[in-house]
Coordinates of C-alpha atoms and ligand atoms in Angstrom, one line a residue:
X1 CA -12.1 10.4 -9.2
X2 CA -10.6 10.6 -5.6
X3 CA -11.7 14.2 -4.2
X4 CA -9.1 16.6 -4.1
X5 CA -7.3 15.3 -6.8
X6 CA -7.3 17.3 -10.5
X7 CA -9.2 16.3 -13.7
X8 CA -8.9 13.4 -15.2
X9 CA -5.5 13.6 -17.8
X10 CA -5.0 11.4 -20.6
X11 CA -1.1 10.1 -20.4
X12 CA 0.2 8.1 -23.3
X13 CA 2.8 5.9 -21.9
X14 CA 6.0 5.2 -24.3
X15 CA 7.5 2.0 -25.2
X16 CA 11.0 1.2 -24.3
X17 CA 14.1 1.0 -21.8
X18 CA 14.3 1.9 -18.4
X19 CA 17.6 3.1 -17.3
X20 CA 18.9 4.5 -14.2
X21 CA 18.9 4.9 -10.1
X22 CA 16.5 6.1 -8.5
X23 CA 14.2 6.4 -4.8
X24 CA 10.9 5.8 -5.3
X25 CA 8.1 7.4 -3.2
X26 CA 8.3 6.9 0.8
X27 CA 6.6 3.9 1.7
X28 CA 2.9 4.9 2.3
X29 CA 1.8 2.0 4.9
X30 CA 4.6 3.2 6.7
X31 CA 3.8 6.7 6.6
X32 CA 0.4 6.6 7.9
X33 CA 1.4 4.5 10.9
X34 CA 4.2 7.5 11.4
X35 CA 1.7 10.4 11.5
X36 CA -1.2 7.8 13.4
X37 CA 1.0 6.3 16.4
X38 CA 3.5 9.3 16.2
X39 CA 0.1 11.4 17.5
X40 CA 0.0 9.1 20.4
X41 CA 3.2 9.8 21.9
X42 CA 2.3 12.8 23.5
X43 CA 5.6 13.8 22.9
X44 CA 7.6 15.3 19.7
X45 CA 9.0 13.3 16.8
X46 CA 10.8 14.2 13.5
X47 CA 9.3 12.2 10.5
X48 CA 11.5 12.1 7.8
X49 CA 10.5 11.0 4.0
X50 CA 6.7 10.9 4.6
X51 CA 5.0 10.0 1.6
X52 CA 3.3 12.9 0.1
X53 CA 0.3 11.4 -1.4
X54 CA -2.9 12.6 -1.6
X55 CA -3.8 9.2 0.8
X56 CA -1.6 10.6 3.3
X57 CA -2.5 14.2 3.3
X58 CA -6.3 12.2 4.5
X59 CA -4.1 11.3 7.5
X60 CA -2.4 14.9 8.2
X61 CA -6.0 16.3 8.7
X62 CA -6.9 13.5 10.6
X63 CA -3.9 14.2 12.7
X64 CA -4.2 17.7 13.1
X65 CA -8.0 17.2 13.7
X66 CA -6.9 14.8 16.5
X67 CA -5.2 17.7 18.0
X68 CA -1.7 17.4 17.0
X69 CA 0.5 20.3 15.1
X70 CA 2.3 19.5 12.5
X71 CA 5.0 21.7 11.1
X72 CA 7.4 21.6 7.9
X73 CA 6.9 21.1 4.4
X74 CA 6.5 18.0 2.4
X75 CA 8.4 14.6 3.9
X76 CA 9.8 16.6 6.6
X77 CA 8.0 17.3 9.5
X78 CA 7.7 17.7 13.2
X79 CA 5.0 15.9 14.8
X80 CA 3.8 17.7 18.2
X81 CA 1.7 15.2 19.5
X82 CA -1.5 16.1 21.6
X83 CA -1.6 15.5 25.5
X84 CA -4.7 14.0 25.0
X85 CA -6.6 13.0 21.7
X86 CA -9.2 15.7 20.8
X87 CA -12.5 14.5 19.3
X88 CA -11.9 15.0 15.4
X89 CA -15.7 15.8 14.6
X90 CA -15.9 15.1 10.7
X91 CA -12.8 13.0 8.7
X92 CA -12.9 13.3 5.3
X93 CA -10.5 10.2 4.9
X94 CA -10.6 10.8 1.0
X95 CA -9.3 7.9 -1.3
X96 CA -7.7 6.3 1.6
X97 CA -8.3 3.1 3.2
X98 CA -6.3 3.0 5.6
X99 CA -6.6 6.5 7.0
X100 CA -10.7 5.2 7.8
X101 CA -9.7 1.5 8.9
X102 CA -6.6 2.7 11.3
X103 CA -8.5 6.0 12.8
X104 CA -11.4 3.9 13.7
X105 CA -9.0 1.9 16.0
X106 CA -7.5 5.1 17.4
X107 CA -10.7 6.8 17.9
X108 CA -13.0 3.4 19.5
X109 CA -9.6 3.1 21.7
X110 CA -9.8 6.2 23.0
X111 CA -13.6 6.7 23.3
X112 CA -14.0 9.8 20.6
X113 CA -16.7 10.2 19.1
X114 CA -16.5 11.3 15.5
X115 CA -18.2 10.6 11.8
X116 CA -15.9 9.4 8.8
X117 CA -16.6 9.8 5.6
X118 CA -14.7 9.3 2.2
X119 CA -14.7 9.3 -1.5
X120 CA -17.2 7.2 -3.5
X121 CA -14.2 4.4 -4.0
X122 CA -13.9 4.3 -0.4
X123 CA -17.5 4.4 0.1
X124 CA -17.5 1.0 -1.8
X125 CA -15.2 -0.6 0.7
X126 CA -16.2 -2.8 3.4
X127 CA -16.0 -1.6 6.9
X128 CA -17.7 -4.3 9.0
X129 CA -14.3 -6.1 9.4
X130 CA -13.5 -3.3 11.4
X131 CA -16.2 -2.3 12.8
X132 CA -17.6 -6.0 13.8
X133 CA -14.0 -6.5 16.2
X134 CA -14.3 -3.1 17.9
X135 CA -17.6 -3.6 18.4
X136 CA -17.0 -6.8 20.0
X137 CA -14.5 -5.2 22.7
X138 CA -17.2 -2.6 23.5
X139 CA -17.1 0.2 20.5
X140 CA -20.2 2.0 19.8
X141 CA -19.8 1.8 15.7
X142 CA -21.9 2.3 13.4
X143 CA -21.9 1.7 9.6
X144 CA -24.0 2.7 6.8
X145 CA -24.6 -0.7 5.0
X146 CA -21.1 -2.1 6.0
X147 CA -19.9 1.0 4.5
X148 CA -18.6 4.9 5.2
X149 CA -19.5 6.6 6.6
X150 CA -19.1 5.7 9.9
X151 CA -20.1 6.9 13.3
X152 CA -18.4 6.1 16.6
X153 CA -20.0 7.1 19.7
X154 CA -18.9 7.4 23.4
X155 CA -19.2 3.9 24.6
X156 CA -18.8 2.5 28.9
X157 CA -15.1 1.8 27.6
X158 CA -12.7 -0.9 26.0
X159 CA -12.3 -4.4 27.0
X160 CA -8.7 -6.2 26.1
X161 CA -9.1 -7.1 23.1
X162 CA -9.5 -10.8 21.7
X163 CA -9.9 -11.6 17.9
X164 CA -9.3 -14.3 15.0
X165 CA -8.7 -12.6 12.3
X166 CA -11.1 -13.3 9.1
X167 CA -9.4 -12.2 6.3
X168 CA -5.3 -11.4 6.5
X169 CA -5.8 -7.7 6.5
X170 CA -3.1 -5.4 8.3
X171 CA -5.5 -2.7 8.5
X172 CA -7.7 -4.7 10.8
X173 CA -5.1 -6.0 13.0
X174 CA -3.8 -2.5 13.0
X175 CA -7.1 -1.2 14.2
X176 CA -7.3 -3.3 16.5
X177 CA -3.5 -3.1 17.9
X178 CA -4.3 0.8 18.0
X179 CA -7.7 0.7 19.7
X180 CA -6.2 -1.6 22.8
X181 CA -3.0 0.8 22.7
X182 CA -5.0 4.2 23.1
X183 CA -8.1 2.4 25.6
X184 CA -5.0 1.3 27.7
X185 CA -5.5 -2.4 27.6
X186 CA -3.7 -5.5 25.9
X187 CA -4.9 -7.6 22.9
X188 CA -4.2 -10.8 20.7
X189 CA -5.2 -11.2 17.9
X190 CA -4.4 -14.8 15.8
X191 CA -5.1 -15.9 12.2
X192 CA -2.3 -13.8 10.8
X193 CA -0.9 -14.9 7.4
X194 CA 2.4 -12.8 7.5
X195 CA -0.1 -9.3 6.6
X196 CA 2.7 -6.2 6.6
X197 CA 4.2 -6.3 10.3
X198 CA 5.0 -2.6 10.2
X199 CA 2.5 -1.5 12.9
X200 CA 3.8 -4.2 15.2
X201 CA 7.4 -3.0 14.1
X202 CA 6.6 0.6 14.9
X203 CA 5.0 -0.1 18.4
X204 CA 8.0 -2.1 19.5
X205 CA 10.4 0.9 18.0
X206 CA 8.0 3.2 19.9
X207 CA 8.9 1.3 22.9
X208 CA 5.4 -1.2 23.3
X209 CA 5.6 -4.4 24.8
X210 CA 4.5 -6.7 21.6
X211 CA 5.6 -10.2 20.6
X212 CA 4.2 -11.4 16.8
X213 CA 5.2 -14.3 15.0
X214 CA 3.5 -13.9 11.6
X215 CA -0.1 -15.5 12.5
X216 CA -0.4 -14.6 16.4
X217 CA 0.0 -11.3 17.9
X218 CA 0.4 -10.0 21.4
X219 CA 0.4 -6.6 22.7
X220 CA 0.3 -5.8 26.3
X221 CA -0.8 -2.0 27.6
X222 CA 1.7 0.0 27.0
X223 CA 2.7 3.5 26.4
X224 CA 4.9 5.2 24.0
X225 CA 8.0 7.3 24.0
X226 CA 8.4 10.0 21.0
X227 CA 11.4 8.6 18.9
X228 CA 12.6 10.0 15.1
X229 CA 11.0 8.1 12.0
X230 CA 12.6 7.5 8.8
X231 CA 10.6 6.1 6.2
X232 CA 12.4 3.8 3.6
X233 CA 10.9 3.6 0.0
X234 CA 7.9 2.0 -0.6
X235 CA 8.2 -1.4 -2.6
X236 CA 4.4 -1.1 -3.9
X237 CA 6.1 1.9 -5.9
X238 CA 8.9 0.3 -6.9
X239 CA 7.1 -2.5 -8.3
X240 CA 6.1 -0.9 -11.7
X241 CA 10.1 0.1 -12.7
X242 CA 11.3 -3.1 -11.3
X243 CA 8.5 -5.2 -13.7
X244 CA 9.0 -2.7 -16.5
X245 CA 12.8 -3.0 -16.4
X246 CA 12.3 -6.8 -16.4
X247 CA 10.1 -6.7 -19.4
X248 CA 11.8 -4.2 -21.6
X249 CA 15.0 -5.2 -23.4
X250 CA 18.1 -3.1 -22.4
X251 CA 16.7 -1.9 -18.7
X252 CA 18.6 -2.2 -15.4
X253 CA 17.3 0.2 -13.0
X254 CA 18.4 0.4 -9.2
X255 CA 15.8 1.2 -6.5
X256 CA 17.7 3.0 -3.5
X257 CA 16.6 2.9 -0.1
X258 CA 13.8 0.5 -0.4
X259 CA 11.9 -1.3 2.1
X260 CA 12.8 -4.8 2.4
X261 CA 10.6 -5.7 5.4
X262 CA 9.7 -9.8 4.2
X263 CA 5.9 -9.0 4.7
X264 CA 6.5 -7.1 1.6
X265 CA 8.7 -8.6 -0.5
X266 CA 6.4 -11.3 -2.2
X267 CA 6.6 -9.6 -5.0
X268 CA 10.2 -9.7 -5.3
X269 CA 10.2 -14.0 -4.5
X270 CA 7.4 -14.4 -7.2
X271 CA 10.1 -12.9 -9.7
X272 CA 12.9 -14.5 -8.9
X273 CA 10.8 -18.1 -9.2
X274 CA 10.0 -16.4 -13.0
X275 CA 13.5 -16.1 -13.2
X276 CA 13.6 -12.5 -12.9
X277 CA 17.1 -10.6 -12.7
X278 CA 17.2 -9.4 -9.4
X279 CA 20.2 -8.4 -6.8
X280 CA 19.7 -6.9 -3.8
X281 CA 22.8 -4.6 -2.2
X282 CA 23.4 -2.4 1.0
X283 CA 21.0 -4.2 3.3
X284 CA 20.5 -2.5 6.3
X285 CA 17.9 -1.0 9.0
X286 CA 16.5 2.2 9.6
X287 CA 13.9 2.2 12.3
X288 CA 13.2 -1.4 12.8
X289 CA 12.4 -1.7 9.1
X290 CA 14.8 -3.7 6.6
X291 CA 15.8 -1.3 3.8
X292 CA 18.4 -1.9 1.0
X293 CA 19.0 -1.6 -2.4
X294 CA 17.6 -3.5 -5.8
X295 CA 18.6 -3.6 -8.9
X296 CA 16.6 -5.3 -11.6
X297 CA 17.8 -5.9 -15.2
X298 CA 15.9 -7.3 -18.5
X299 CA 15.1 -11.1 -18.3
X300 CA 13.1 -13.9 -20.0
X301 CA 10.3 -14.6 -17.9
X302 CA 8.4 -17.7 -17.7
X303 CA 4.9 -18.2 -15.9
X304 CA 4.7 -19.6 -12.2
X305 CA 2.1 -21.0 -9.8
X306 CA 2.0 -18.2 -7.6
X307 CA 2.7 -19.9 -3.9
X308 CA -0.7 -18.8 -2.0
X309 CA 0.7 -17.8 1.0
X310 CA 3.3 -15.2 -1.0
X311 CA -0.2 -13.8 -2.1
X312 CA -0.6 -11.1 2.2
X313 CA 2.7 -9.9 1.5
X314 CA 2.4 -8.8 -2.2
X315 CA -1.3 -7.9 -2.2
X316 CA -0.6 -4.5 -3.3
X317 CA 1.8 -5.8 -6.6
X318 CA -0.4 -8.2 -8.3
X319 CA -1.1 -5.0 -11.0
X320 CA 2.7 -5.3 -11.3
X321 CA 3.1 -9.3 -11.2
X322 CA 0.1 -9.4 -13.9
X323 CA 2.1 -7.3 -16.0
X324 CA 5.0 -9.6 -15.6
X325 CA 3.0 -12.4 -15.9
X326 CA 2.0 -10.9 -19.2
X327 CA 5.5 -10.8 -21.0
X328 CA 6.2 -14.6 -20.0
X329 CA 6.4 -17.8 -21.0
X330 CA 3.2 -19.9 -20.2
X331 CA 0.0 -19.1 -18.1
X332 CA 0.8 -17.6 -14.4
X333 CA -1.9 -18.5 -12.0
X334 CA -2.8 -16.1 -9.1
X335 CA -5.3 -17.2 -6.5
X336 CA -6.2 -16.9 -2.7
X337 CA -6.6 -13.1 -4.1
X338 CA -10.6 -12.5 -3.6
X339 CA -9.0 -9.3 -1.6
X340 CA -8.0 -7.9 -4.7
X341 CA -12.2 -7.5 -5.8
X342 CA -12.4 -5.1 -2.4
X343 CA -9.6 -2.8 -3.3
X344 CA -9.2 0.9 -5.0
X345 CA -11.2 -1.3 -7.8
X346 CA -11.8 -4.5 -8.3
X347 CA -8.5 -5.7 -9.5
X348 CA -9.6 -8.8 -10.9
X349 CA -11.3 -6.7 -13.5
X350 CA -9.3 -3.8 -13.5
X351 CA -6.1 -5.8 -14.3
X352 CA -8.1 -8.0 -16.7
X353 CA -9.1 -5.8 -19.0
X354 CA -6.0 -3.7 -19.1
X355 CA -4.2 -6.8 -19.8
X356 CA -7.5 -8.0 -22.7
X357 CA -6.5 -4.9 -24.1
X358 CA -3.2 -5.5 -25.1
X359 CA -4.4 -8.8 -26.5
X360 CA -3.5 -10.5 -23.6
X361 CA -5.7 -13.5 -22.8
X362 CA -6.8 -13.7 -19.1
X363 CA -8.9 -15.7 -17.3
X364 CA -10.9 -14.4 -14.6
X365 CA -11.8 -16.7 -10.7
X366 CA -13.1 -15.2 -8.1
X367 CA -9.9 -15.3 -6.0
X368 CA -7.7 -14.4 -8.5
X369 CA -6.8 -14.9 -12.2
X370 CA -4.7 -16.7 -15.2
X371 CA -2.4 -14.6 -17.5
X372 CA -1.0 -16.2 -20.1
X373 CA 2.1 -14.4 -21.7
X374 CA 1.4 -13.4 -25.3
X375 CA 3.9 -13.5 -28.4
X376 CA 2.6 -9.8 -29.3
X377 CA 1.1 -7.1 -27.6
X378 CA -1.1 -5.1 -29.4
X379 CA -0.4 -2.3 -31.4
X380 CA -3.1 -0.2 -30.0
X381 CA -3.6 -0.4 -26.4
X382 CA -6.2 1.7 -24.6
X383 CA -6.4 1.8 -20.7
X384 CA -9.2 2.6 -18.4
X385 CA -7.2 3.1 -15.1
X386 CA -11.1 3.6 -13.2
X387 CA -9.2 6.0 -10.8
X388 CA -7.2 3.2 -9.4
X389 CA -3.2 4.4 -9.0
X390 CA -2.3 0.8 -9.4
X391 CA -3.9 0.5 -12.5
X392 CA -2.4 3.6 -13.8
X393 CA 1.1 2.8 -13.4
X394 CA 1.0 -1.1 -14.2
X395 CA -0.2 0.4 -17.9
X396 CA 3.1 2.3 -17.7
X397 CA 5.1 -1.0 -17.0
X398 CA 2.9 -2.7 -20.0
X399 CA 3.9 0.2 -22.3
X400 CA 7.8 -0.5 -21.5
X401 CA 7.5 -3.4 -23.3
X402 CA 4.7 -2.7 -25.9
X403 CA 5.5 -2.2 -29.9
X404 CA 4.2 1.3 -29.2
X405 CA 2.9 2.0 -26.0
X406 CA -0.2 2.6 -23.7
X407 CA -3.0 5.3 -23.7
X408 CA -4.4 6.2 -20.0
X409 CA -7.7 7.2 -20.0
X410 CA -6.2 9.0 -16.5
X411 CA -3.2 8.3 -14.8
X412 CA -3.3 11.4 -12.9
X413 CA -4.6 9.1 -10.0
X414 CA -0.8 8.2 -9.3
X415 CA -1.0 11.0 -7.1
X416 CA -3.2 9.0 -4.4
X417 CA 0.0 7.3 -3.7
X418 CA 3.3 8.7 -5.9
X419 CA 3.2 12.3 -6.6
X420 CA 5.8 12.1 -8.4
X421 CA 5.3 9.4 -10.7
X422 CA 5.4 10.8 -14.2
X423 CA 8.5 12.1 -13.1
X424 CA 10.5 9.4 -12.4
X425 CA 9.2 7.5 -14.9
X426 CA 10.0 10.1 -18.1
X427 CA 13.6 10.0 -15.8
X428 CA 14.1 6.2 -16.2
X429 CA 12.6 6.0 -19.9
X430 CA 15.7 9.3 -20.4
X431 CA 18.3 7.0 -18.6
X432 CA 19.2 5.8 -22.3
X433 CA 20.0 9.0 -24.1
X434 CA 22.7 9.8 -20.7
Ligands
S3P501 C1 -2.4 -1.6 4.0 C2 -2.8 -2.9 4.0 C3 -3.3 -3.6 2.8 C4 -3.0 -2.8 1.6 C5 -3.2 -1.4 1.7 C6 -2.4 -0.8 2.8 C7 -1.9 -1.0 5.3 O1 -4.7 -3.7 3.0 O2 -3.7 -3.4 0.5 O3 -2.9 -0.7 0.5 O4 -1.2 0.0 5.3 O5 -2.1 -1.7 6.4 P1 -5.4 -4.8 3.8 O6 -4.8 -4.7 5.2 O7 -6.9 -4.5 3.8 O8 -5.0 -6.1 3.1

């Protein structure tokens, strides 16, 4: 269980409709990047709609440790950012990925030492592909087994840095983006496959001078001004009402003010080639990010070869695509996803035996897996979530459509990313009695 978080709590998750209009938690990539770059402004920015998950509270000590003040409750806060970075000492980046991968950047950048450690899910993760490209432009990191915690030292400073990137991973080009930002020099980094552009989106906002095309990215030393941040809702979140309104007879739910930036929206193309009822309305932008509108009604699904390269900008959703995959006609196949064994869990597994348990049959590949839609779910279905929030809420997707819904052994792990999960959810599954 992610530290900080409370016990374990059985949910049972009820079948049937989904109904109703609703804004799903802020977009927590996009948060992080708010509170992480917004403390390098030296100036003072209103965020707006920060996700209040317990991920991003990681980040708000990290911030504050950094030396910036934060003030205001919740989503709403005032960022007074440092005049210079302060060495944070000890991070406890908790559950949170990305609080560990992008610090390392800021911190190797800007020559601080510091130790970061997390929870024992995070402990798990790998850290070298981090690690291994800082080091490279002149970082003193170390890690312990390619793992947290880590240790920067002072190092003789930065170089601009150059690097190919190994596996499509935003975090990593983010790091990297954030170290040659805060040491003062330029980077490129290549091998991109269309990972979430949101750094390179917030840095331009922000005033940097960056170019990226989707596989190659240039930033040249720059430095920021302080501008306002909105954050749009977070499609990861939105995935489980969209797939559970799809899969449940009688649903149409509309997501409002959703982020619709096309490094995220894989989710929503792998849909629509299932034949997925899906409209999109009030397309707009707020803060260099696309944001609009999506409704999504009941449909007959059938499988799909998921298109590989769709697989960087919906590697967050595949919990929710499974789930899809799982009410259609045929066997969907999902590959180029080895990322997936390297997440909160390894979603290979995770997501095969939640889907095994509803009688689903699944085939398991190293890079990915084979869901074949089933006539009939079970009438019993029992969940192990393992402390992944994915997991959790895919199950409650699954139980939309179920004869008699899911048991969670704990889907109070929502929390790491969408407080207020249970919430919306009991709202949707009320939208039919209004
Ligand atoms: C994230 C990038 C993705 C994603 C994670 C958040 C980010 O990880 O899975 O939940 O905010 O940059 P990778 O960059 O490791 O693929």
């Amino acid at each position: 269980m992610p530290r900080g978080m409370s016990p374990a709590s059985a949910t049972r998750f009820r079948p049937g409709p989904l109904r109703g209009a609703l804004r799903v938690a802020p977009d927590k990539s996009i948060s992080h990047r708010a509170l992480l770059i917004g403390a390098l402004t030296g100036g003072e920015l209103q965020l707006s709609n920060l996700n209040t998950g317990a991920d991003l509270e990681a980040t708000r000590q990290a911030v504050r440790a950094l030396g910036a003040r934060l003030d205001g409750e919740g989503g709403e806060v005032t960022l007074h950012a440092p005049q210079r970075l302060h060495a944070p000492g000890v991070v406890d980046c908790l559950n949170s990925g990305t609080t560990m991968r992008l610090l390392m950047g800021i911190l190797a950048g800007a020559n601080l030492p510091a130790r970061l450690t997390g929870d024992d899910s995070l402990s798990r993760r790998p850290m070298e592909r981090v690690a291994g490209p800082l080091r490279d432009a002149g970082a003193l990191i170390t890690t312990t087994n390619g793992h947290a915690p880590v240790e920067l030292a002072a190092h003789t400073g930065l170089k601009a840095v150059a690097h190919h990137l190994r596996v499509p991973s935003a975090q990593v080009k983010t790091a990297l983006l954030l170290a040659a930002l805060t040491a003062g020099t330029s980077a490129e980094i290549t091998g991109d496959e269309h990972s979430r552009d949101h750094t390179e989106r917030m840095l331009r906002y922000l005033g940097a001078s960056i170019a990226w095309d989707g596989t190659r990215i240039a930033l040249a030393a720059s430095t920021l001004n302080a501008r306002d941040i909105e954050v749009p809702g977070d499609p990861s979140a939105a995935a489980f009402a969209i797939v559970g309104a799809l899969v449940t007879p009688h649903s149409e739910v509309r997501i409002e003010r959703l982020c619709l930036n096309p490094t995220r929206d894989g989710l929503l193309r792998a849909l629509q080639a299932m034949g997925a009822d899906l409209t999109i309305r009030d397309a707009h932008e707020v803060c260099g990010e696309p944001v609009g509108d999506v409704v999504a009604r009941s449909s007959s699904l059938h499988a799909i070869d998921l298109d590989p390269a769709l697989l960087p900008t919906m590697i967050d959703e595949v919990p929710a695509l499974a789930v899809a995959a799982a009410y259609a006609r045929g066997t969907t196949r999902i590959r180029n996803a080895a990322e997936l064994r390297v997440k909160e869990s390894d979603r290979v597994e995770t997501i095969a035996a939640m889907l095994e348990a509803a009688g689903v049959t699944v085939a398991r590949h190293p890079d990915g897996l084979d869901v074949s839609g089933a006539e009939h779910m079970n009438e019993r279905i029992e969940v192990a979530s393992h402390g992944d929030h994915r997991i959790a809420m895919a199950a409650a997707a699954l139980a939309a459509g179920s004869p008699s819904g899911v048991q969670v052994d704990d889907a109070g792990c929502a929390r790491v990313s969408y407080p207020q999960f249970h919430e919306a959810w009991e709202f949707l599954q009320q939208g039919v009695a209004r």
